[in-house]
Coordinates of C-alpha atoms and ligand atoms in Angstrom, one line a residue:
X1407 CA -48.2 54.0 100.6
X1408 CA -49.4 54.6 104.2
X1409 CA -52.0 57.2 104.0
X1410 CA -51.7 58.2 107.7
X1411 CA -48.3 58.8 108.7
X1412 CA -47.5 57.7 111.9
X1413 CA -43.9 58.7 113.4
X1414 CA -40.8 55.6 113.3
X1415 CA -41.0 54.2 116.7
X1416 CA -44.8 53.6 116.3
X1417 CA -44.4 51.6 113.2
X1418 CA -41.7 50.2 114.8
X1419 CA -43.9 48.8 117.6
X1420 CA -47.7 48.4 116.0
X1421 CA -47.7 48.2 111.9
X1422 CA -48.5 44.8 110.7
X1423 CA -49.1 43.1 114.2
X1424 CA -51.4 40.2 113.9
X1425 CA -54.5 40.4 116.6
X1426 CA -54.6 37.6 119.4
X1427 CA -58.6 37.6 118.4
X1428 CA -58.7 34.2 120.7
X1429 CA -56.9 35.6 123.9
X1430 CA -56.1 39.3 123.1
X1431 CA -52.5 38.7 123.8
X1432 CA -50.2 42.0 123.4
X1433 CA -48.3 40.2 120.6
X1434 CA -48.7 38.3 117.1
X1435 CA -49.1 34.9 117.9
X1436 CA -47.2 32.5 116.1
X1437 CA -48.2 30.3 113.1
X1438 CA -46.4 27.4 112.5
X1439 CA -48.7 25.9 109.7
X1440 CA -47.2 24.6 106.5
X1441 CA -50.6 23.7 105.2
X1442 CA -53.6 25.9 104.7
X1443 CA -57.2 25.5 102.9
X1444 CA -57.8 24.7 99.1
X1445 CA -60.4 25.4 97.9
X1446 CA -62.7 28.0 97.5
X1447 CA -59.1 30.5 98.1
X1448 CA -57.9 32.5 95.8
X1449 CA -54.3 33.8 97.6
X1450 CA -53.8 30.0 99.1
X1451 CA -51.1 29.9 102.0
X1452 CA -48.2 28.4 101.8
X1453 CA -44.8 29.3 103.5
X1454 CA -42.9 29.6 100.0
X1455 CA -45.1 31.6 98.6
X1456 CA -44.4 34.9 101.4
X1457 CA -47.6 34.5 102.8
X1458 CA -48.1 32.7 105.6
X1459 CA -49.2 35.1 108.6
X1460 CA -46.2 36.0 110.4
X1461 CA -44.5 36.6 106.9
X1462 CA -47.3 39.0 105.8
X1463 CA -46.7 40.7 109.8
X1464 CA -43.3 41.0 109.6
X1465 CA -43.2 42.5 105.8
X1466 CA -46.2 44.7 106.8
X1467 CA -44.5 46.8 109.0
X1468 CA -41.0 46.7 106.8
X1469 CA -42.9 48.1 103.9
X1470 CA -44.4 50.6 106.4
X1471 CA -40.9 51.9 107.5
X1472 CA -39.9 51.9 103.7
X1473 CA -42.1 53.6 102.9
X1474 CA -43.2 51.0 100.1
X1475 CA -45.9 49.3 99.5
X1476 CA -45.0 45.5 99.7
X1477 CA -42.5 43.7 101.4
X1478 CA -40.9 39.8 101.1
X1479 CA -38.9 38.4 104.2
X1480 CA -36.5 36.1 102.9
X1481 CA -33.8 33.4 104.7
X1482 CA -30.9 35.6 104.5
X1483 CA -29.9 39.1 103.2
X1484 CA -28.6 37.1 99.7
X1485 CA -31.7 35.4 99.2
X1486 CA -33.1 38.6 99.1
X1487 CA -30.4 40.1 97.1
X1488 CA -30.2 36.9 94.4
X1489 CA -33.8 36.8 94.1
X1490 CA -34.3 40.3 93.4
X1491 CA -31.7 40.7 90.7
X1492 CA -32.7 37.4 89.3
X1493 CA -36.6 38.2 89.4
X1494 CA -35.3 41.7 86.5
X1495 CA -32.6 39.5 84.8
X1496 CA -32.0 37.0 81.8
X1497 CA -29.3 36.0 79.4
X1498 CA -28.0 38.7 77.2
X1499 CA -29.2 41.2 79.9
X1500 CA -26.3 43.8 81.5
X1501 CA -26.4 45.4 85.2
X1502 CA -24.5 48.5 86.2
X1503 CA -22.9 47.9 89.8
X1504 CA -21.5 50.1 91.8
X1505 CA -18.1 49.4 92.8
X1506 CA -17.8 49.1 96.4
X1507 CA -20.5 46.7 97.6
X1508 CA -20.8 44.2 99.9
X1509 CA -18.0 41.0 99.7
X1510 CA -21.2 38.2 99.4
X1511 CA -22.8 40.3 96.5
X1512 CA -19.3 40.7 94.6
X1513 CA -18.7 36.8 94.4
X1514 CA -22.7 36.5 93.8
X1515 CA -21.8 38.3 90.7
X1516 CA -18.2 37.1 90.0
X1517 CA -18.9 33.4 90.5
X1518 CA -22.1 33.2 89.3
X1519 CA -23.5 35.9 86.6
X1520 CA -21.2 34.7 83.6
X1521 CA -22.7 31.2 83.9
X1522 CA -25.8 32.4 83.3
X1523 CA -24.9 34.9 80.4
X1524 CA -25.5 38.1 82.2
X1525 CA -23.4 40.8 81.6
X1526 CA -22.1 43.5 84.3
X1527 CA -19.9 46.4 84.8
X1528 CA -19.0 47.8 88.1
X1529 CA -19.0 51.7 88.1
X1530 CA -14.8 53.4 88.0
X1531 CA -16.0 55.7 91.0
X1532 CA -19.1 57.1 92.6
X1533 CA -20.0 60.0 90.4
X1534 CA -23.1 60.1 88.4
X1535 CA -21.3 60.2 85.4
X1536 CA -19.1 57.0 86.6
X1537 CA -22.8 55.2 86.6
X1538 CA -23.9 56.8 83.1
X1539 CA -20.8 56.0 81.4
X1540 CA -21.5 52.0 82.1
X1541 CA -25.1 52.1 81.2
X1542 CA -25.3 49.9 77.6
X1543 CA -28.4 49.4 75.6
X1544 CA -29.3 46.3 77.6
X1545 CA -28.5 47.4 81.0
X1546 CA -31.9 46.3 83.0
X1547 CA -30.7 47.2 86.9
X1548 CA -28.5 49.6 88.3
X1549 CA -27.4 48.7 91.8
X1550 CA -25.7 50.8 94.5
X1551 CA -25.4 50.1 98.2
X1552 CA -24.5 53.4 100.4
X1553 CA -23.0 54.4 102.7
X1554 CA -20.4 51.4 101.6
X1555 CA -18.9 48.9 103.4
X1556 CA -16.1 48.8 104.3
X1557 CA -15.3 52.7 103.5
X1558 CA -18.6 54.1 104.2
X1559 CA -18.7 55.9 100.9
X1560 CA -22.0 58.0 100.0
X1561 CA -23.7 57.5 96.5
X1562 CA -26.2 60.3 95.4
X1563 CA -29.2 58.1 95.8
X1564 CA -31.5 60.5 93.9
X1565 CA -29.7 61.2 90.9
X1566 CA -28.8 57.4 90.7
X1567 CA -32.4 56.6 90.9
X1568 CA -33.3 59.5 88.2
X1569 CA -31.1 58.4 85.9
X1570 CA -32.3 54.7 85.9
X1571 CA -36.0 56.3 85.7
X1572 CA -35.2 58.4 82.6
X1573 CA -34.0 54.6 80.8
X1574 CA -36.4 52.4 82.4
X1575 CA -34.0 50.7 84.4
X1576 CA -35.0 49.4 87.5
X1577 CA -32.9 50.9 90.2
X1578 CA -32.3 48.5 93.3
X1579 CA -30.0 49.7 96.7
X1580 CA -28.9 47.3 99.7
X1581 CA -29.9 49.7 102.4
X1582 CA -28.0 47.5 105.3
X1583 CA -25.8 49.7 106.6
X1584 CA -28.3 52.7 107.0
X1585 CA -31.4 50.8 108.1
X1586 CA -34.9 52.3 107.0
X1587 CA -35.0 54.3 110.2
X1588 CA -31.8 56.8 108.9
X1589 CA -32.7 56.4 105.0
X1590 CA -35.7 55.9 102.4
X1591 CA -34.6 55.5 99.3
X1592 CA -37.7 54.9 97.9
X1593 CA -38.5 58.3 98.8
X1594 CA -35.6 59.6 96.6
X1595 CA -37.1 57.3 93.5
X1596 CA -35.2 53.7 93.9
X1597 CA -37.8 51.2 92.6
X1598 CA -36.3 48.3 95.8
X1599 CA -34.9 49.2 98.5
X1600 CA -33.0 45.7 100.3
X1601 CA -31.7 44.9 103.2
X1602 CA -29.6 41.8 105.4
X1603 CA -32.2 42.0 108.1
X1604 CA -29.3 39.8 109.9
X1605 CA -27.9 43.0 111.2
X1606 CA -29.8 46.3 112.2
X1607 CA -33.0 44.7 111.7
X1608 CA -32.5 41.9 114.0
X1609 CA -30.2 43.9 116.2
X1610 CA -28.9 41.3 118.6
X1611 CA -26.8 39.0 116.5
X1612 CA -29.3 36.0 116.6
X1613 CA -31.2 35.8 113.2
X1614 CA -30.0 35.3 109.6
X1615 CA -32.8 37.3 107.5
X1616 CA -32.9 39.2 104.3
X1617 CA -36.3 41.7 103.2
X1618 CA -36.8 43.7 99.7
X1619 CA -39.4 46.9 99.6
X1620 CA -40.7 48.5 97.0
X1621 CA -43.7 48.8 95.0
X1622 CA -46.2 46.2 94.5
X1623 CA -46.0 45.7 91.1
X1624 CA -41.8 45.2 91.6
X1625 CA -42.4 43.2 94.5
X1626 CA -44.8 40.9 93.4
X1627 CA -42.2 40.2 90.6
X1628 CA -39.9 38.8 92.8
X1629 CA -42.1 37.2 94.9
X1630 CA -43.4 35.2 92.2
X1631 CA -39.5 34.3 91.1
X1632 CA -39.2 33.9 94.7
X1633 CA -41.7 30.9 94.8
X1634 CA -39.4 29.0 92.4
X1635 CA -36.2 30.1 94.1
X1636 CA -37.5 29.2 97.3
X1637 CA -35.5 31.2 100.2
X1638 CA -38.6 32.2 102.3
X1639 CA -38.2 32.8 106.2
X1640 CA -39.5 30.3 108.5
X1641 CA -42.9 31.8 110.5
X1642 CA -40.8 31.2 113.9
X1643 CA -37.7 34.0 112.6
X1644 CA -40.8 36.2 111.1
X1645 CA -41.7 36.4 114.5
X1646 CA -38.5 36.8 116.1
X1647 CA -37.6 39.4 113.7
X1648 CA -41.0 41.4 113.9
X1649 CA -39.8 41.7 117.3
X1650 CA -36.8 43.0 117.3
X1651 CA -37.8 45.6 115.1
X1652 CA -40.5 46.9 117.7
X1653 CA -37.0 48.2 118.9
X1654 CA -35.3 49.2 115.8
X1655 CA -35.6 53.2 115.6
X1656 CA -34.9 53.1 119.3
X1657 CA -31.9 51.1 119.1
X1658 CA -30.8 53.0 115.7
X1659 CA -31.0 56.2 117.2
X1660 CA -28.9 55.4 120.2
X1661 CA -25.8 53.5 117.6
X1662 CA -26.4 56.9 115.6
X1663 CA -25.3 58.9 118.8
X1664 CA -22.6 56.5 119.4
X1665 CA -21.0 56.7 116.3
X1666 CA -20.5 60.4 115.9
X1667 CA -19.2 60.3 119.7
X1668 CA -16.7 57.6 119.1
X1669 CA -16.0 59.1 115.2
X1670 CA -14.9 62.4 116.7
X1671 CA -12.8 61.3 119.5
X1672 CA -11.0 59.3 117.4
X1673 CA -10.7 62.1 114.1
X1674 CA -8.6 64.2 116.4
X1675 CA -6.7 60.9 118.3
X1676 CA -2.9 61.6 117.0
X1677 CA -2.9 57.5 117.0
X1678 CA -5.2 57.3 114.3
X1679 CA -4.4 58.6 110.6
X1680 CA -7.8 58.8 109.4
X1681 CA -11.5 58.2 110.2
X1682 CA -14.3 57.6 107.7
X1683 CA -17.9 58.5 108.7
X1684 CA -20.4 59.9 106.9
X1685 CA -21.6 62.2 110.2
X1686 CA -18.1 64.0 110.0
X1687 CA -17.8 66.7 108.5
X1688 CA -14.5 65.9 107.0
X1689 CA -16.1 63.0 105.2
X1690 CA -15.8 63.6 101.1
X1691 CA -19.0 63.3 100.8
X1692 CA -20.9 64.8 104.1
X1693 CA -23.3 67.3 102.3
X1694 CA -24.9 64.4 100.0
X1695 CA -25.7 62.1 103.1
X1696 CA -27.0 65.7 105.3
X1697 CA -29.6 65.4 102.3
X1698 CA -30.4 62.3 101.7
X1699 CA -29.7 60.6 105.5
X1700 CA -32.0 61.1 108.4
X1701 CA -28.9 60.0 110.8
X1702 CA -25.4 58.7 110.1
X1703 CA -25.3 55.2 111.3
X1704 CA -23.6 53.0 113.8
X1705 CA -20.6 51.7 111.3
X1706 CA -17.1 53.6 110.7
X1707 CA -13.8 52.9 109.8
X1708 CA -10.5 54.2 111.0
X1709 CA -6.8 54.1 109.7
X1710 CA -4.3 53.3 112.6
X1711 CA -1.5 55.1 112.5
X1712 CA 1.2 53.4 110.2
X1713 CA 3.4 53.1 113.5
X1714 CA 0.8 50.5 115.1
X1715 CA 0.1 46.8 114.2
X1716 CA -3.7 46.4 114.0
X1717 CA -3.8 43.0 115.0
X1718 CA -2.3 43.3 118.0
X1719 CA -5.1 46.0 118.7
X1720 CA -7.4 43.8 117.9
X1721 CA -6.3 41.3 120.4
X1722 CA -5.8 44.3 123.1
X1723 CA -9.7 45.5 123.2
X1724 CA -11.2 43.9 126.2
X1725 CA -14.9 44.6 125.5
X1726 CA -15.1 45.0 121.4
X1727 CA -14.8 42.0 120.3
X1728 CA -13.1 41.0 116.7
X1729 CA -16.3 39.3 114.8
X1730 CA -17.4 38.8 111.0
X1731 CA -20.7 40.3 111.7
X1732 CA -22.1 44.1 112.5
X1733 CA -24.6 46.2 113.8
X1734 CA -25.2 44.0 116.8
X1735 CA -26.0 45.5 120.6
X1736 CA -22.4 44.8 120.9
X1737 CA -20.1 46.7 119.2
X1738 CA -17.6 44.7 117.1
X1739 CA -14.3 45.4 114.6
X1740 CA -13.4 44.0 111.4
X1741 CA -9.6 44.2 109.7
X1742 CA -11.0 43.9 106.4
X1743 CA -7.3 43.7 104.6
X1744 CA -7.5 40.1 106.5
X1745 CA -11.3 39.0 105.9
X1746 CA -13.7 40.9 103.3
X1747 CA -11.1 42.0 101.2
X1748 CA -8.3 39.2 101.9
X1749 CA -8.8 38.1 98.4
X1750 CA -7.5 41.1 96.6
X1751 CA -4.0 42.1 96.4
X1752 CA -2.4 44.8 98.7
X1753 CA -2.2 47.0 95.3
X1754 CA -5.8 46.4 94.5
X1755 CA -6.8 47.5 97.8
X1756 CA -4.9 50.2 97.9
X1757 CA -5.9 51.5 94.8
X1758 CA -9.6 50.7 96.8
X1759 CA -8.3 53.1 99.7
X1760 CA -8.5 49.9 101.8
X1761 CA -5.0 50.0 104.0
X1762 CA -4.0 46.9 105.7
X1763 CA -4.4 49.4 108.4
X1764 CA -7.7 49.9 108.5
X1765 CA -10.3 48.4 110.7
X1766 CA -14.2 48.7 110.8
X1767 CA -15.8 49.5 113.9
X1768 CA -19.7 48.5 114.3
X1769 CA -20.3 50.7 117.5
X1770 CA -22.7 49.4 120.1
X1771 CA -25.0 50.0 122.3
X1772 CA -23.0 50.0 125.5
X1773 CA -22.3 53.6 127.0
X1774 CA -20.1 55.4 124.4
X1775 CA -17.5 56.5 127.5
X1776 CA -16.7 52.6 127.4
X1777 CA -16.6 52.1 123.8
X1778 CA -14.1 55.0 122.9
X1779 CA -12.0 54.0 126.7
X1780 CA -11.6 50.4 125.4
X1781 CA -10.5 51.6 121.9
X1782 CA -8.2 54.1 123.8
X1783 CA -6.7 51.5 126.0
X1784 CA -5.9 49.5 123.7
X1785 CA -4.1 51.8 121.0
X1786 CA -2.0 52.6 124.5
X1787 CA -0.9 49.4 124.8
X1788 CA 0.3 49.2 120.6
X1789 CA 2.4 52.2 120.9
Ligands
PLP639 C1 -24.4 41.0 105.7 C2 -24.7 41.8 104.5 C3 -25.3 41.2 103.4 C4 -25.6 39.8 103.3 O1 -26.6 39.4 104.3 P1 -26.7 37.9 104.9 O2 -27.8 38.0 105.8 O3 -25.4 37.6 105.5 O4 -27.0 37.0 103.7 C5 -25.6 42.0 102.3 N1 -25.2 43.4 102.3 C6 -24.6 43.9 103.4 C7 -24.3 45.4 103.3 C8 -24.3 43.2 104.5 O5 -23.7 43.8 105.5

C-alpha cells in the first residue's frame, strides 16, 4: 500500500516515473535493453520476466492507482486475463464466472478450459446467491467483471469478494470498463483487480496492453507463471502507456460527465425504448454502484425504438463512428446483436436482454452538445 496518499491526477502524472539522472529530463527515459548484468544480481533483468525499467514504471504507478501493491503490464488485456486465471488453476480445478463478461474471455473459457480439464460454471444472474449456488468444493477463482459489457450490469463487488474470502477462493475482477480512477476493487476485498489497458488506460486507440494489481504475494504468482507464458509488454508500449495515463483521471472524469449528459438526453428521447447506465437513476442496480463507484463511466447502451433500423443509424452518424473498440478520445458505437454477441441465437440474446436493437455507445471526449446532436440527427433521419 501507499503510505502517503496522494490525490488521482498526481499518481496519474508522478508515481513510478523513472529519473533522467543523466540529463534530468521531465520524463522516463526509455530502455530498450533486452540484456542486463549476471552476475553478482539477484532480481536479473530481462523483458519476460516484468522487469525491465519501463515495465517496473508503468506497473508502479498502476498499482498506485489500484491501490495494490504490485502490478504486471502484459501484451494485451487477455494475456493478462489468461495468465492470471492460469497462474490459480490446474486440472480438476472449478472457477465460478459470472455470466455476462467480456466476448474474448467467454471463448478463452469455452474453447480452451475443457482441454485442459478445468471445470467452470457461469453464475444464472447477478445476485450473491446466483455466485454461492455455483461454488463446488474445488472452485479456486471466482470471476466477475462490472459494470458489464455490453449491458452495463452492476455486480456487488464486496459481497462477491467476501464470500470468496470466507472459502479461500481467490477473487479476480476485469475492471475495464470502470478504470481504477471510478473503482478500487481491491478496496472492497478482490485479491486482482485486471484490466485491457487497450482502452481507458491507453485512451487514444493506439496501444494493445493488458495489467493485473493486486497484492504481492498474488502477483508475484502470476508473474512467475507469466515468465513461462511469456506475454510481457515491450519497454517502448510501457512507455507509451505510462504516458497516457499521466492523463487518465483527467480524461476519465470528463467521459464520466459525458456519459450521464448523453444518458439523460437520450432516457427521455421518445426514439429510444430504453437506456442502460449505471449513473441513471433508473438503472436496476444504481444504489450498489453509488457505493461501490467513484463515477459512472464513459460506456452505455441504448434500445432504439422497435420502429427504427439500427444499422441504418449507424451509417447516419457523421462524427461517431461504428468501431470494435471503446473508451477511445473518440466516441464510438457497437451493435453487438451483429459483433460480440453474433454468435448466439436471437433467443439466447434475448433471454440475455441483448435486443438486436440495441447499440453500445463509448462516449468521447468531444463536447457532449456534439455527441448527443450527432446521435439526434441521425435517429431524425431513421424515422
Ligand atoms: C477489450 C477488453 C478485453 C480484452 O482486452 P484486449 O486488450 O483486447 O486483449 C477484456 N475485457 C474487457 C472488458 C474489454 O473491453
Amino acid at each position: 500500500m501507499t503510505t502517503k496518499k496522494r490525490g488521482k491526477h498526481t499518481v496519474c502524472i508522478h508515481e513510478g516515473q523513472i529519473e533522467d539522472k543523466q540529463f534530468g529530463g521531465a520524463i522516463s527515459p526509455i530502455y530498450m535493453a533486452t540484456s542486463y548484468p549476471f552476475l553478482d544480481v539477484e532480481d536479473k533483468r530481462y523483458p519476460r520476466y516484468f522487469n525491465t525499467p519501463n515495465q517496473e514504471a508503468v506497473a508502479t504507478k498502476v498499482a498506485a492507482l489500484e491501490n495494490g501493491e504490485k502490478a504486471l503490464p502484459f501484451s494485451s488485456g487477455m494475456s493478462a486475463i489468461t495468465t492470471s486465471l492460469f497462474a490459480f488453476l490446474k486440472s480438476g480445478d472449478h472457477v465460478v464466472f459470472q455470466n455476462e463478461i467480456y466476448g474474448g474471455t467467454h471463448h478463452l473459457i469455452h474453447e480452451e478450459f475443457s482441454r485442459y480439464g478445468i471445470d467452470y460454471s457461469f453464475t444464472k444472474g447477478l445476485e450473491i446467491s446466483d455466485f454461492e449456488n455455483e461454488i463446488k468444493d474445488n472452485t479456486k477463482v471466482i470471476y466477475l467483471e462490472t459494470p458489464s459489457n455490453p449491458l452495463l450490469s452492476i455486480t456487488d463487488i464486496e459481497a462477491v469478494a467476501t464470500l470468496a474470502k470466507s472459502k479461500g477462493i481467490v477473487s479476480m475482477i476485469d475492471n475495464t470498463f470502470a478504470s481504477p480512477i471510478n473503482q478500487t476493487p481491491l478496496d472492497l476485498g478482490i485479491d486482482l483487480s485486471i484490466h485491457s489497458a487497450t482502452k481507458y488506460l491507453s485512451g487514444h486507440s493506439d496501444i494493445s496492453a493488458g495489467v493485473v494489481a493486486g497484492t504481492k504475494e498474488h502477483v508475484d504468482m502470476i508473474m512467475y507463471k507469466g515468465r513461462n507464458f511469456g506475454g510481457n509488454l515491450s519497454d517502448f508500449m510501457c512507455f507509451l502507456l505510462e504516458r497516457s495515463i499521466k492523463t487518465l483521471a483527467l480524461r476519465v472524469e470528463k467521459h464520466n460527465l459525458n456519459a450521464q449528459y448523453v444518458a439523460e438526453a437520450l432516457s427521455i428521447n421518445p426514439l429510444i425504448k430504453k437506456v442502460f447506465y449505471p449513473g441513471l437513476t433508473s438503472h436496476k442496480n444504481h444504489d450498489i454502484a453509488k457505493r461501490q463507484m467513484h463515477g459512472f463511466g464513459g460506456m452505455l447502451s441504448f434500445d432504439l425504438d422497435i420502429k427504427l433500423d439500427a444499422k441504418l443509424f449507424q451509417k447516419k452518424l457523421n462524427m461517431i463512428k461504428p468501431s470494435m473498440s471503446l473508451a477511445g478520445v473518440e466516441s464510438t458505437v457497437i451493435q453487438p446483436s451483429l459483433t460480440s454477441h453474433a454468435l448466439l441465437s436471437p433467443q439466447e440474446r434475448e433471454a440475455q436482454g441483448i435486443s438486436d436493437n440495441l447499440l453500445r455507445l463509448s462516449v468521447g471526449l468531444e463536447n457532449k452538445e456534439d455527441i448527443l446532436a450527432d446521435i439526434e440527427q441521425a435517429l431524425k433521419k431513421c424515422i
